[in-house]
């Protein structure tokens, strides 16, 4: 894919294009274009892709202004569009589901138009957020497709939201700053998908950088790029447990409420709080443990970023195991399948570290592994019940794609 060139304005369209070879590496883009043709008889006029993410360190911290260390991965959601024919209407196709729907875009869309779990709710949410910015939405036909596994803790929703946002920015001639874009997408998810998520996933999809993790301070929305190890030294591997649980189901929101209540009880923010202060505060156990997790996890993110900068993969790996233990014991967001996979990874010589990634309750683990140990890790994770194991690389964030660069 096309890298960023120095001084290039990330918001100018359509300069940031993928190379001709993109459709080879982003199959979703080809499927989305095909669906636009097959279902609506249209050739793409606008297109955008946004990556999923894997979080290397710092989970259940973003929604209380903590630190996270994710990377954007080489699995994308693609959204393509062309002028529609009916005013006040947007037709949308979900290529991978073979489904279409028609949204009425006037009057402006409001939550509840579609059930929170429906894929169309994400589209409606993004449209509504553009409308709240007084965007003039032309009649549009849109198709989406994704190579980010859905519901696997790899931020498939954020990838879709951000890809749609970049598409609508083109269609409405309303370019957004990547941070503004991420916030718009987060609001859409809150309002239309009913998930009180933090900002990590949307920011990573918007701002990813090839070869780097993003050290994000979620209170200040400040991002630092931290170089990842050379793939000859260590590879990032994702192992999918196959267990799926929707974040709208309530466990995620409960964890968020516990962290927020603990933060309020401790003076509003967990940044400068110590373990000893938490122990002394006499909080209910759930809040106390949530606070202890956030404090420890923030420290691990800082230490992890330092370890990466120093090229100390062994140190980073041991922090990953500690992080998993904290997510399991203090936050209670792991499950047997994830614990089994982390334990299996730990037994493989050449695995530096492993932990659950994302919200938990199922989904994926992430491991850092010497490339020579990859075959053994794949074998043992599969034996441990993994439904998919793959190495991922860190890629650039969302981008518009020029229709001429689409080869399908
Ligand atoms: C989900 C949310 C994120 C974050 C993680 C847990 O992915 O979308 O905002 O809270 O869970 O770290």
Short mmCIF file of C-alpha atoms and ligand atoms in Angstrom, two decimals:
data_model
loop_
_atom_site.label_atom_id
_atom_site.label_comp_id
_atom_site.label_asym_id
_atom_site.label_seq_id
_atom_site.Cartn_x
_atom_site.Cartn_y
_atom_site.Cartn_z
CA UNK A 1 0.00 0.00 0.00
CA UNK A 2 1.04 3.58 -0.50
CA UNK A 3 3.12 4.97 2.35
CA UNK A 4 2.96 8.51 3.65
CA UNK A 5 5.36 10.88 1.99
CA UNK A 6 6.97 13.61 4.06
CA UNK A 7 4.91 16.78 4.29
CA UNK A 8 1.91 15.23 2.63
CA UNK A 9 -1.41 16.50 3.87
CA UNK A 10 -3.30 13.51 5.21
CA UNK A 11 -6.64 15.20 4.65
CA UNK A 12 -6.27 16.16 1.02
CA UNK A 13 -8.21 14.03 -1.42
CA UNK A 14 -7.64 12.22 -3.60
CA UNK A 15 -3.86 12.43 -3.31
CA UNK A 16 -3.35 9.60 -0.86
CA UNK A 17 -4.09 6.67 -3.08
CA UNK A 18 -3.30 3.03 -2.88
CA UNK A 19 -1.03 1.57 -5.49
CA UNK A 20 -2.42 -0.47 -8.36
CA UNK A 21 -1.63 -3.60 -6.39
CA UNK A 22 -4.01 -2.79 -3.55
CA UNK A 23 -6.83 -5.10 -4.53
CA UNK A 24 -4.36 -7.98 -4.11
CA UNK A 25 -3.70 -7.04 -0.51
CA UNK A 26 -7.15 -5.68 0.32
CA UNK A 27 -9.64 -8.21 -1.03
CA UNK A 28 -12.47 -6.34 0.71
CA UNK A 29 -12.05 -3.44 -1.70
CA UNK A 30 -12.58 -5.72 -4.68
CA UNK A 31 -15.67 -7.27 -3.09
CA UNK A 32 -17.13 -3.86 -2.24
CA UNK A 33 -16.64 -2.63 -5.83
CA UNK A 34 -18.20 -5.80 -7.16
CA UNK A 35 -21.21 -5.43 -4.86
CA UNK A 36 -21.71 -1.82 -5.93
CA UNK A 37 -21.84 -3.00 -9.53
CA UNK A 38 -23.92 -6.12 -8.93
CA UNK A 39 -26.45 -4.67 -6.52
CA UNK A 40 -26.78 -1.10 -7.75
CA UNK A 41 -25.25 -1.16 -11.24
CA UNK A 42 -22.77 1.55 -10.29
CA UNK A 43 -19.04 2.02 -10.79
CA UNK A 44 -17.27 3.43 -7.71
CA UNK A 45 -16.73 7.15 -7.68
CA UNK A 46 -15.46 7.36 -4.08
CA UNK A 47 -13.68 4.76 -2.03
CA UNK A 48 -12.00 4.43 1.33
CA UNK A 49 -10.35 1.78 3.43
CA UNK A 50 -9.70 1.65 7.17
CA UNK A 51 -7.72 -0.97 9.08
CA UNK A 52 -8.61 -3.08 12.09
CA UNK A 53 -6.28 -2.99 15.07
CA UNK A 54 -4.66 -5.24 17.59
CA UNK A 55 -3.93 -3.81 20.99
CA UNK A 56 -0.50 -4.74 22.29
CA UNK A 57 -0.97 -3.31 25.79
CA UNK A 58 -3.47 -1.21 27.72
CA UNK A 59 -7.00 -2.62 27.71
CA UNK A 60 -9.96 -1.26 29.66
CA UNK A 61 -8.06 1.98 30.20
CA UNK A 62 -9.09 4.20 27.28
CA UNK A 63 -12.57 5.06 28.60
CA UNK A 64 -11.07 6.47 31.81
CA UNK A 65 -8.47 8.58 30.04
CA UNK A 66 -5.70 5.99 30.38
CA UNK A 67 -2.89 4.84 28.12
CA UNK A 68 -3.08 2.31 25.28
CA UNK A 69 -0.58 0.85 22.81
CA UNK A 70 -2.36 -0.53 19.73
CA UNK A 71 -1.27 -0.94 16.11
CA UNK A 72 -3.34 -0.80 12.93
CA UNK A 73 -3.22 -4.18 11.16
CA UNK A 74 -3.18 -5.30 7.56
CA UNK A 75 -6.87 -6.26 7.49
CA UNK A 76 -9.15 -3.57 6.13
CA UNK A 77 -12.77 -2.60 5.82
CA UNK A 78 -13.55 -1.03 2.45
CA UNK A 79 -16.39 1.37 1.62
CA UNK A 80 -17.11 2.47 -1.94
CA UNK A 81 -19.79 4.77 -3.27
CA UNK A 82 -21.33 6.46 -6.28
CA UNK A 83 -24.05 9.03 -6.88
CA UNK A 84 -27.52 7.65 -6.19
CA UNK A 85 -30.71 8.55 -7.97
CA UNK A 86 -33.28 9.39 -5.27
CA UNK A 87 -33.01 12.55 -3.20
CA UNK A 88 -32.95 11.95 0.53
CA UNK A 89 -32.05 8.29 0.08
CA UNK A 90 -28.91 6.26 0.55
CA UNK A 91 -28.79 2.67 -0.61
CA UNK A 92 -26.23 0.50 1.15
CA UNK A 93 -25.01 -3.01 0.36
CA UNK A 94 -23.16 -5.25 2.80
CA UNK A 95 -21.16 -7.23 0.24
CA UNK A 96 -20.20 -10.06 2.58
CA UNK A 97 -23.78 -10.64 3.72
CA UNK A 98 -25.39 -10.17 0.32
CA UNK A 99 -27.81 -7.70 1.96
CA UNK A 100 -28.95 -4.23 0.98
CA UNK A 101 -30.96 -1.57 2.71
CA UNK A 102 -32.26 1.88 1.89
CA UNK A 103 -31.87 4.67 4.43
CA UNK A 104 -34.01 7.80 4.40
CA UNK A 105 -31.56 10.60 5.03
CA UNK A 106 -34.17 13.35 5.34
CA UNK A 107 -35.16 14.30 7.93
CA UNK A 108 -31.75 13.74 9.60
CA UNK A 109 -31.29 10.23 10.92
CA UNK A 110 -31.82 9.53 14.59
CA UNK A 111 -30.84 6.59 16.87
CA UNK A 112 -33.23 3.68 16.83
CA UNK A 113 -33.77 3.83 13.06
CA UNK A 114 -32.23 0.35 13.01
CA UNK A 115 -31.66 -2.12 15.88
CA UNK A 116 -28.34 -1.47 17.68
CA UNK A 117 -26.77 -4.78 16.59
CA UNK A 118 -27.62 -4.36 12.89
CA UNK A 119 -24.76 -3.51 10.51
CA UNK A 120 -26.89 -0.70 9.06
CA UNK A 121 -26.92 1.03 12.47
CA UNK A 122 -23.23 1.85 11.99
CA UNK A 123 -23.96 3.41 8.62
CA UNK A 124 -26.91 5.36 10.02
CA UNK A 125 -24.74 6.55 12.91
CA UNK A 126 -22.02 7.92 10.67
CA UNK A 127 -24.58 9.58 8.38
CA UNK A 128 -26.26 11.18 11.40
CA UNK A 129 -22.98 12.54 12.74
CA UNK A 130 -22.22 14.12 9.37
CA UNK A 131 -25.71 15.60 9.31
CA UNK A 132 -25.17 17.06 12.76
CA UNK A 133 -22.21 18.90 11.23
CA UNK A 134 -24.55 20.33 8.62
CA UNK A 135 -23.10 18.18 5.84
CA UNK A 136 -25.19 18.19 2.70
CA UNK A 137 -25.58 14.55 1.84
CA UNK A 138 -26.08 13.84 -1.86
CA UNK A 139 -28.12 10.79 -2.91
CA UNK A 140 -25.65 7.92 -2.61
CA UNK A 141 -25.22 4.24 -3.33
CA UNK A 142 -22.65 2.62 -1.06
CA UNK A 143 -21.17 -0.84 -0.62
CA UNK A 144 -19.04 -2.10 2.24
CA UNK A 145 -16.96 -5.25 2.71
CA UNK A 146 -14.49 -6.23 5.38
CA UNK A 147 -11.48 -8.45 5.96
CA UNK A 148 -11.38 -7.56 9.65
CA UNK A 149 -12.86 -10.57 11.48
CA UNK A 150 -16.17 -9.46 12.97
CA UNK A 151 -16.65 -9.50 16.74
CA UNK A 152 -13.14 -10.89 17.29
CA UNK A 153 -11.80 -7.97 19.33
CA UNK A 154 -9.92 -6.54 16.34
CA UNK A 155 -12.07 -3.40 16.06
CA UNK A 156 -14.11 -4.38 13.01
CA UNK A 157 -16.79 -1.83 13.93
CA UNK A 158 -14.32 1.03 14.18
CA UNK A 159 -12.79 0.04 10.83
CA UNK A 160 -16.23 0.20 9.23
CA UNK A 161 -17.11 3.50 10.88
CA UNK A 162 -13.85 5.14 9.90
CA UNK A 163 -13.98 3.81 6.31
CA UNK A 164 -17.53 5.17 5.98
CA UNK A 165 -16.49 8.49 7.47
CA UNK A 166 -13.64 8.88 4.95
CA UNK A 167 -16.10 7.97 2.18
CA UNK A 168 -18.66 10.56 3.32
CA UNK A 169 -15.94 13.17 3.74
CA UNK A 170 -15.36 12.82 0.00
CA UNK A 171 -19.02 12.62 -0.96
CA UNK A 172 -19.95 15.66 1.15
CA UNK A 173 -16.68 17.57 0.53
CA UNK A 174 -16.25 17.83 4.30
CA UNK A 175 -12.69 16.77 5.14
CA UNK A 176 -12.06 16.02 8.80
CA UNK A 177 -8.96 15.98 10.89
CA UNK A 178 -8.19 12.31 11.84
CA UNK A 179 -8.83 13.01 15.52
CA UNK A 180 -12.14 14.71 14.77
CA UNK A 181 -12.98 11.78 12.51
CA UNK A 182 -12.24 9.32 15.29
CA UNK A 183 -14.45 11.25 17.71
CA UNK A 184 -17.28 11.45 15.22
CA UNK A 185 -17.09 7.66 14.77
CA UNK A 186 -16.98 7.06 18.52
CA UNK A 187 -20.12 9.17 18.98
CA UNK A 188 -21.85 7.23 16.21
CA UNK A 189 -21.02 3.99 18.01
CA UNK A 190 -22.34 5.31 21.33
CA UNK A 191 -25.57 6.62 19.88
CA UNK A 192 -26.44 4.08 17.21
CA UNK A 193 -24.70 0.84 18.25
CA UNK A 194 -25.29 1.33 21.97
CA UNK A 195 -21.66 0.55 22.90
CA UNK A 196 -20.07 3.03 25.35
CA UNK A 197 -16.63 2.46 23.82
CA UNK A 198 -13.46 4.42 24.38
CA UNK A 199 -11.55 6.14 21.58
CA UNK A 200 -8.70 3.66 21.03
CA UNK A 201 -10.17 1.72 18.11
CA UNK A 202 -11.34 4.69 16.07
CA UNK A 203 -8.10 6.62 16.66
CA UNK A 204 -6.00 3.65 15.60
CA UNK A 205 -8.04 3.13 12.44
CA UNK A 206 -7.67 6.84 11.66
CA UNK A 207 -4.03 7.35 12.60
CA UNK A 208 -2.17 4.02 12.26
CA UNK A 209 1.39 4.14 11.06
CA UNK A 210 3.31 1.43 9.18
CA UNK A 211 5.88 -0.32 11.35
CA UNK A 212 4.71 1.45 14.52
CA UNK A 213 2.47 1.05 17.53
CA UNK A 214 0.54 4.11 18.72
CA UNK A 215 1.10 5.22 22.29
CA UNK A 216 -2.16 7.06 22.95
CA UNK A 217 -2.90 9.17 25.97
CA UNK A 218 -6.68 8.94 25.85
CA UNK A 219 -7.20 11.89 28.21
CA UNK A 220 -5.33 14.33 25.98
CA UNK A 221 -5.83 12.46 22.70
CA UNK A 222 -2.09 12.73 22.22
CA UNK A 223 -0.42 10.12 20.04
CA UNK A 224 3.23 9.09 19.91
CA UNK A 225 4.47 6.57 17.37
CA UNK A 226 6.62 3.81 18.84
CA UNK A 227 8.70 1.70 16.42
CA UNK A 228 7.92 -2.00 16.48
CA UNK A 229 10.67 -4.63 16.40
CA UNK A 230 12.08 -5.66 13.06
CA UNK A 231 10.08 -8.69 11.78
CA UNK A 232 13.37 -10.65 11.78
CA UNK A 233 13.45 -10.22 15.55
CA UNK A 234 9.79 -10.49 16.59
CA UNK A 235 6.45 -10.94 14.87
CA UNK A 236 3.01 -9.97 16.16
CA UNK A 237 0.60 -12.90 15.98
CA UNK A 238 -3.15 -12.93 16.50
CA UNK A 239 -4.91 -16.07 17.70
CA UNK A 240 -8.69 -16.15 17.44
CA UNK A 241 -10.49 -18.12 20.16
CA UNK A 242 -13.65 -18.27 18.04
CA UNK A 243 -15.67 -17.12 21.08
CA UNK A 244 -17.95 -14.18 20.21
CA UNK A 245 -19.76 -11.88 22.59
CA UNK A 246 -21.34 -8.58 21.71
CA UNK A 247 -20.09 -5.54 23.61
CA UNK A 248 -23.61 -4.18 23.67
CA UNK A 249 -24.55 -7.04 25.99
CA UNK A 250 -23.63 -5.14 29.12
CA UNK A 251 -20.45 -6.64 30.62
CA UNK A 252 -18.28 -4.04 28.90
CA UNK A 253 -20.47 -1.18 30.10
CA UNK A 254 -20.36 -2.60 33.64
CA UNK A 255 -16.55 -2.54 33.62
CA UNK A 256 -16.63 1.01 32.36
CA UNK A 257 -19.00 2.09 35.12
CA UNK A 258 -16.82 0.44 37.80
CA UNK A 259 -13.71 2.25 36.52
CA UNK A 260 -15.54 5.57 36.34
CA UNK A 261 -16.99 5.20 39.82
CA UNK A 262 -13.54 4.34 41.18
CA UNK A 263 -12.02 7.33 39.41
CA UNK A 264 -14.70 9.64 40.86
CA UNK A 265 -14.17 8.26 44.36
CA UNK A 266 -10.43 8.82 44.02
CA UNK A 267 -10.67 12.44 42.92
CA UNK A 268 -11.73 12.26 39.28
CA UNK A 269 -8.79 10.64 37.57
CA UNK A 270 -6.60 7.57 38.08
CA UNK A 271 -3.43 9.07 36.63
CA UNK A 272 -1.63 10.14 39.76
CA UNK A 273 -3.15 7.55 42.12
CA UNK A 274 -1.04 4.82 43.73
CA UNK A 275 -2.00 1.25 44.65
CA UNK A 276 -1.68 2.20 48.31
CA UNK A 277 -4.20 5.02 47.93
CA UNK A 278 -6.61 2.63 46.24
CA UNK A 279 -6.23 0.10 49.05
CA UNK A 280 -6.79 2.83 51.64
CA UNK A 281 -9.89 4.27 49.94
CA UNK A 282 -12.24 1.50 51.07
CA UNK A 283 -13.89 1.13 47.67
CA UNK A 284 -16.31 -1.72 46.92
CA UNK A 285 -14.21 -4.70 45.66
CA UNK A 286 -15.28 -4.38 42.01
CA UNK A 287 -14.26 -0.70 41.90
CA UNK A 288 -11.07 -1.30 43.86
CA UNK A 289 -9.97 -4.06 41.49
CA UNK A 290 -10.89 -2.00 38.42
CA UNK A 291 -8.81 0.90 39.73
CA UNK A 292 -5.88 -1.40 40.51
CA UNK A 293 -6.08 -2.78 36.98
CA UNK A 294 -6.10 0.65 35.35
CA UNK A 295 -3.19 1.93 37.44
CA UNK A 296 -1.12 -1.19 36.76
CA UNK A 297 -2.04 -1.27 33.08
CA UNK A 298 -1.10 2.38 32.56
CA UNK A 299 2.30 1.65 34.11
CA UNK A 300 2.70 -1.39 31.85
CA UNK A 301 1.90 0.67 28.76
CA UNK A 302 4.58 3.20 29.72
CA UNK A 303 7.10 0.47 30.49
CA UNK A 304 6.12 -1.41 27.33
CA UNK A 305 6.65 1.62 25.12
CA UNK A 306 10.08 2.12 26.73
CA UNK A 307 10.92 -1.54 26.18
CA UNK A 308 9.98 -1.30 22.50
CA UNK A 309 12.05 1.83 22.06
CA UNK A 310 14.97 0.01 23.66
CA UNK A 311 14.41 -3.06 21.47
CA UNK A 312 13.81 -5.18 24.58
CA UNK A 313 11.24 -7.67 23.32
CA UNK A 314 11.71 -10.01 26.28
CA UNK A 315 10.72 -7.23 28.70
CA UNK A 316 7.75 -6.30 26.52
CA UNK A 317 6.66 -9.94 26.46
CA UNK A 318 6.71 -10.34 30.21
CA UNK A 319 4.57 -7.19 30.53
CA UNK A 320 2.09 -8.81 28.15
CA UNK A 321 1.73 -11.84 30.45
CA UNK A 322 1.27 -9.49 33.43
CA UNK A 323 -1.36 -7.54 31.54
CA UNK A 324 -3.30 -10.72 30.78
CA UNK A 325 -3.22 -11.73 34.44
CA UNK A 326 -4.59 -8.33 35.46
CA UNK A 327 -7.37 -8.40 32.84
CA UNK A 328 -8.27 -11.87 34.06
CA UNK A 329 -7.95 -11.50 37.85
CA UNK A 330 -8.79 -7.84 38.45
CA UNK A 331 -11.08 -6.91 35.55
CA UNK A 332 -12.63 -10.34 35.03
CA UNK A 333 -12.82 -9.92 31.26
CA UNK A 334 -11.01 -13.09 30.19
CA UNK A 335 -12.62 -16.48 29.60
CA UNK A 336 -11.44 -20.10 29.58
CA UNK A 337 -10.75 -20.13 25.86
CA UNK A 338 -8.51 -17.03 26.06
CA UNK A 339 -6.71 -18.28 29.18
CA UNK A 340 -6.06 -21.60 27.46
CA UNK A 341 -4.55 -19.90 24.42
CA UNK A 342 -2.32 -17.60 26.48
CA UNK A 343 -1.15 -20.62 28.53
CA UNK A 344 -0.47 -22.59 25.32
CA UNK A 345 1.52 -19.68 23.84
CA UNK A 346 3.54 -19.39 27.05
CA UNK A 347 4.78 -22.96 26.66
CA UNK A 348 6.25 -22.32 23.21
CA UNK A 349 9.97 -21.54 23.22
CA UNK A 350 10.52 -18.26 21.38
CA UNK A 351 7.22 -16.67 22.45
CA UNK A 352 8.09 -13.46 24.29
CA UNK A 353 4.61 -12.73 25.59
CA UNK A 354 0.86 -13.12 25.04
CA UNK A 355 -2.35 -11.58 26.34
CA UNK A 356 -5.98 -11.13 25.42
CA UNK A 357 -6.50 -8.11 23.22
CA UNK A 358 -9.39 -5.65 23.12
CA UNK A 359 -12.44 -5.87 25.34
CA UNK A 360 -12.09 -9.59 26.14
CA UNK A 361 -15.04 -11.90 26.93
CA UNK A 362 -13.83 -13.89 23.89
CA UNK A 363 -12.18 -12.74 20.68
CA UNK A 364 -8.43 -12.91 20.22
CA UNK A 365 -5.12 -13.15 21.96
CA UNK A 366 -2.04 -11.33 20.69
CA UNK A 367 1.45 -12.81 21.00
CA UNK A 368 4.94 -11.51 20.33
CA UNK A 369 7.09 -14.26 18.94
CA UNK A 370 10.48 -14.92 17.34
CA UNK A 371 9.85 -15.72 13.66
CA UNK A 372 11.51 -19.15 14.02
CA UNK A 373 8.95 -20.07 16.68
CA UNK A 374 5.97 -19.21 14.49
CA UNK A 375 5.24 -22.75 13.17
CA UNK A 376 5.30 -24.20 16.70
CA UNK A 377 3.05 -21.44 17.99
CA UNK A 378 0.54 -21.95 15.19
CA UNK A 379 0.47 -25.70 15.84
CA UNK A 380 0.02 -25.34 19.61
CA UNK A 381 -2.61 -22.61 19.38
CA UNK A 382 -4.59 -24.68 16.91
CA UNK A 383 -4.31 -27.65 19.25
CA UNK A 384 -5.57 -25.34 22.01
CA UNK A 385 -8.75 -24.58 20.07
CA UNK A 386 -7.72 -21.51 18.07
CA UNK A 387 -9.92 -21.02 14.99
CA UNK A 388 -7.46 -18.72 13.20
CA UNK A 389 -3.81 -17.83 13.76
CA UNK A 390 -2.06 -15.21 11.66
CA UNK A 391 0.87 -12.86 11.76
CA UNK A 392 -0.07 -9.20 11.33
CA UNK A 393 1.96 -6.15 10.39
CA UNK A 394 1.46 -2.55 11.40
CA UNK A 395 0.00 -0.40 8.62
CA UNK A 396 -1.09 3.18 7.89
CA UNK A 397 -4.46 4.42 9.05
CA UNK A 398 -7.57 5.05 6.95
CA UNK A 399 -7.22 6.51 3.52
CA UNK A 400 -9.28 7.54 0.56
CA UNK A 401 -8.65 5.41 -2.49
CA UNK A 402 -8.71 6.95 -5.91
CA UNK A 403 -11.10 5.06 -8.20
CA UNK A 404 -8.40 4.90 -10.90
CA UNK A 405 -6.22 2.83 -8.59
CA UNK A 406 -8.89 0.13 -8.30
CA UNK A 407 -8.03 -2.69 -10.61
CA UNK A 408 -11.08 -4.92 -10.22
C1 LIG B 1 -13.20 -2.16 22.88
C2 LIG B 1 -13.52 -0.68 22.87
C3 LIG B 1 -12.26 0.15 23.15
C4 LIG B 1 -11.55 -0.33 24.41
C5 LIG B 1 -11.36 -1.84 24.37
C6 LIG B 1 -10.80 -2.38 25.66
O1 LIG B 1 -12.35 -2.49 21.82
O2 LIG B 1 -14.04 -0.29 21.62
O3 LIG B 1 -12.59 1.51 23.25
O4 LIG B 1 -12.24 0.07 25.55
O5 LIG B 1 -12.58 -2.52 24.10
O6 LIG B 1 -9.53 -1.87 25.87
#
